[in-house]
PDB file of C-alpha atoms in Angstrom:
ATOM      1  CA  UNK A   1       3.065  21.843  23.982  1.00 55.00           C
ATOM      2  CA  UNK A   2       4.626  20.718  27.076  1.00 85.00           C
ATOM      3  CA  UNK A   3       3.158  17.068  25.897  1.00 86.00           C
ATOM      4  CA  UNK A   4       5.491  17.365  22.801  1.00 84.00           C
ATOM      5  CA  UNK A   5       8.640  17.930  25.298  1.00 90.00           C
ATOM      6  CA  UNK A   6       8.097  15.059  27.424  1.00 90.00           C
ATOM      7  CA  UNK A   7       7.405  13.429  24.401  1.00 92.00           C
ATOM      8  CA  UNK A   8      10.898  13.955  23.067  1.00 94.00           C
ATOM      9  CA  UNK A   9      12.181  12.855  26.926  1.00 96.00           C
ATOM     10  CA  UNK A  10      10.548   9.735  26.963  1.00 96.00           C
ATOM     11  CA  UNK A  11      12.161   8.749  23.622  1.00 96.00           C
ATOM     12  CA  UNK A  12      15.968  10.272  24.502  1.00 96.00           C
ATOM     13  CA  UNK A  13      15.587   8.030  27.630  1.00 97.00           C
ATOM     14  CA  UNK A  14      14.248   5.427  25.595  1.00 97.00           C
ATOM     15  CA  UNK A  15      17.258   5.607  23.549  1.00 97.00           C
ATOM     16  CA  UNK A  16      19.460   5.484  26.429  1.00 98.00           C
ATOM     17  CA  UNK A  17      17.744   2.290  28.080  1.00 98.00           C
ATOM     18  CA  UNK A  18      18.384   0.715  24.896  1.00 97.00           C
ATOM     19  CA  UNK A  19      22.323   1.421  25.056  1.00 97.00           C
ATOM     20  CA  UNK A  20      22.017  -0.027  28.394  1.00 97.00           C
ATOM     21  CA  UNK A  21      20.869  -3.288  27.451  1.00 97.00           C
ATOM     22  CA  UNK A  22      17.264  -2.214  28.902  1.00 98.00           C
ATOM     23  CA  UNK A  23      14.901  -3.096  26.947  1.00 97.00           C
ATOM     24  CA  UNK A  24      12.206  -3.236  28.548  1.00 97.00           C
ATOM     25  CA  UNK A  25      12.634  -0.160  30.216  1.00 98.00           C
ATOM     26  CA  UNK A  26      13.015   1.485  26.802  1.00 98.00           C
ATOM     27  CA  UNK A  27       9.957   0.005  25.115  1.00 98.00           C
ATOM     28  CA  UNK A  28       7.568   1.454  27.695  1.00 98.00           C
ATOM     29  CA  UNK A  29       9.911   4.791  26.964  1.00 97.00           C
ATOM     30  CA  UNK A  30       8.609   4.535  23.063  1.00 97.00           C
ATOM     31  CA  UNK A  31       5.620   4.021  23.931  1.00 97.00           C
ATOM     32  CA  UNK A  32       5.086   6.987  26.410  1.00 96.00           C
ATOM     33  CA  UNK A  33       6.060   9.417  22.959  1.00 96.00           C
ATOM     34  CA  UNK A  34       4.525   7.102  20.731  1.00 96.00           C
ATOM     35  CA  UNK A  35       1.666   7.589  22.266  1.00 95.00           C
ATOM     36  CA  UNK A  36       2.093  11.517  22.567  1.00 94.00           C
ATOM     37  CA  UNK A  37       3.277  11.751  19.101  1.00 93.00           C
ATOM     38  CA  UNK A  38       2.696   8.844  16.888  1.00 95.00           C
ATOM     39  CA  UNK A  39       3.661  10.974  13.681  1.00 95.00           C
ATOM     40  CA  UNK A  40       7.348   9.692  14.803  1.00 96.00           C
ATOM     41  CA  UNK A  41       8.701   7.640  12.578  1.00 96.00           C
ATOM     42  CA  UNK A  42      12.077   7.642  13.817  1.00 96.00           C
ATOM     43  CA  UNK A  43      10.295   6.142  16.886  1.00 97.00           C
ATOM     44  CA  UNK A  44       8.437   3.667  15.391  1.00 98.00           C
ATOM     45  CA  UNK A  45      11.705   2.432  13.634  1.00 98.00           C
ATOM     46  CA  UNK A  46      13.404   2.553  17.493  1.00 97.00           C
ATOM     47  CA  UNK A  47      10.434   0.637  18.641  1.00 98.00           C
ATOM     48  CA  UNK A  48      11.309  -2.005  16.140  1.00 98.00           C
ATOM     49  CA  UNK A  49      14.551  -2.692  16.987  1.00 98.00           C
ATOM     50  CA  UNK A  50      13.421  -3.066  20.421  1.00 98.00           C
ATOM     51  CA  UNK A  51      11.056  -5.424  20.064  1.00 98.00           C
ATOM     52  CA  UNK A  52      14.168  -7.589  17.815  1.00 97.00           C
ATOM     53  CA  UNK A  53      16.055  -7.100  20.636  1.00 97.00           C
ATOM     54  CA  UNK A  54      12.981  -8.364  23.371  1.00 98.00           C
ATOM     55  CA  UNK A  55      12.626 -11.636  19.939  1.00 97.00           C
ATOM     56  CA  UNK A  56       9.118 -10.351  20.084  1.00 98.00           C
ATOM     57  CA  UNK A  57       9.226  -9.969  15.759  1.00 98.00           C
ATOM     58  CA  UNK A  58       5.565  -9.480  14.756  1.00 97.00           C
ATOM     59  CA  UNK A  59       5.103  -6.810  16.257  1.00 98.00           C
ATOM     60  CA  UNK A  60       8.663  -5.792  15.457  1.00 98.00           C
ATOM     61  CA  UNK A  61       7.167  -6.664  11.845  1.00 98.00           C
ATOM     62  CA  UNK A  62       4.519  -4.364  12.901  1.00 98.00           C
ATOM     63  CA  UNK A  63       6.916  -1.253  13.864  1.00 98.00           C
ATOM     64  CA  UNK A  64       8.945  -0.732  11.021  1.00 98.00           C
ATOM     65  CA  UNK A  65       6.138  -1.135   8.828  1.00 98.00           C
ATOM     66  CA  UNK A  66       4.183   1.772  10.506  1.00 98.00           C
ATOM     67  CA  UNK A  67       8.243   3.607  10.144  1.00 98.00           C
ATOM     68  CA  UNK A  68       8.075   3.369   6.485  1.00 98.00           C
ATOM     69  CA  UNK A  69       4.870   4.357   6.386  1.00 97.00           C
ATOM     70  CA  UNK A  70       5.533   7.832   7.999  1.00 97.00           C
ATOM     71  CA  UNK A  71       9.027   8.275   6.591  1.00 94.00           C
ATOM     72  CA  UNK A  72       8.002   6.513   3.348  1.00 92.00           C
ATOM     73  CA  UNK A  73      11.101   3.481   1.891  1.00 91.00           C
ATOM     74  CA  UNK A  74      14.070   4.196   4.104  1.00 94.00           C
ATOM     75  CA  UNK A  75      16.639   1.681   3.096  1.00 95.00           C
ATOM     76  CA  UNK A  76      18.004   1.260   6.908  1.00 95.00           C
ATOM     77  CA  UNK A  77      13.839   0.529   8.004  1.00 97.00           C
ATOM     78  CA  UNK A  78      13.679  -1.808   4.893  1.00 97.00           C
ATOM     79  CA  UNK A  79      16.980  -4.119   5.566  1.00 96.00           C
ATOM     80  CA  UNK A  80      15.475  -3.949   9.498  1.00 97.00           C
ATOM     81  CA  UNK A  81      11.727  -5.243   7.847  1.00 98.00           C
ATOM     82  CA  UNK A  82      13.289  -7.923   6.426  1.00 97.00           C
ATOM     83  CA  UNK A  83      15.622  -9.446   9.239  1.00 97.00           C
ATOM     84  CA  UNK A  84      12.368  -9.478  11.136  1.00 98.00           C
ATOM     85  CA  UNK A  85      10.154 -10.737   8.818  1.00 98.00           C
ATOM     86  CA  UNK A  86      12.829 -13.955   8.863  1.00 97.00           C
ATOM     87  CA  UNK A  87      12.655 -14.267  12.353  1.00 97.00           C
ATOM     88  CA  UNK A  88       8.968 -13.860  12.532  1.00 97.00           C
ATOM     89  CA  UNK A  89       8.632 -16.537  10.317  1.00 97.00           C
ATOM     90  CA  UNK A  90       7.316 -14.851   6.836  1.00 98.00           C
ATOM     91  CA  UNK A  91      10.063 -15.516   4.236  1.00 96.00           C
ATOM     92  CA  UNK A  92       8.044 -14.902   1.536  1.00 97.00           C
ATOM     93  CA  UNK A  93       7.619 -11.117   2.752  1.00 97.00           C
ATOM     94  CA  UNK A  94      10.654 -10.803   3.919  1.00 97.00           C
ATOM     95  CA  UNK A  95      11.945 -11.736   0.455  1.00 96.00           C
ATOM     96  CA  UNK A  96       9.440  -9.441  -1.240  1.00 96.00           C
ATOM     97  CA  UNK A  97      10.743  -6.377   1.229  1.00 96.00           C
ATOM     98  CA  UNK A  98      14.444  -7.349  -0.297  1.00 95.00           C
ATOM     99  CA  UNK A  99      13.010  -7.031  -3.828  1.00 95.00           C
ATOM    100  CA  UNK A 100      11.798  -3.944  -3.444  1.00 95.00           C
ATOM    101  CA  UNK A 101      14.793  -2.793  -1.515  1.00 94.00           C
ATOM    102  CA  UNK A 102      16.674  -4.182  -4.524  1.00 94.00           C
ATOM    103  CA  UNK A 103      15.104  -2.225  -6.999  1.00 94.00           C
ATOM    104  CA  UNK A 104      14.732   1.202  -5.116  1.00 93.00           C
ATOM    105  CA  UNK A 105      18.521   0.837  -3.878  1.00 91.00           C
ATOM    106  CA  UNK A 106      20.658  -0.960  -6.466  1.00 90.00           C
ATOM    107  CA  UNK A 107      24.071  -0.031  -4.443  1.00 88.00           C
ATOM    108  CA  UNK A 108      22.853  -1.385  -1.484  1.00 82.00           C
ATOM    109  CA  UNK A 109      25.679  -3.123  -0.196  1.00 77.00           C
ATOM    110  CA  UNK A 110      24.105  -5.508   2.779  1.00 72.00           C
TER     111      UNK A 110
END
């Protein structure tokens, strides 16, 4: 049980580091949290956002895709995935992601 609490603490620290612009430290904390509980889609999403801040776009894509596998077709995660795909040079995949997003959430404005 303590491992699960430690994982939560790592995720909370990651959030604080991210907010402070300390992205490498945030990434390290998220890796520690996910090592204990890899089924937290929110943490994979956070890792994707953090990797984007570090300009590690291909890795961000993988994190957003993992978050979608765990949590399903979340519109915000799909938007972040599309942006990461564009930045990583995968425009066709980004378009397919945006088309899927539009089919699932036709009222999604962004």
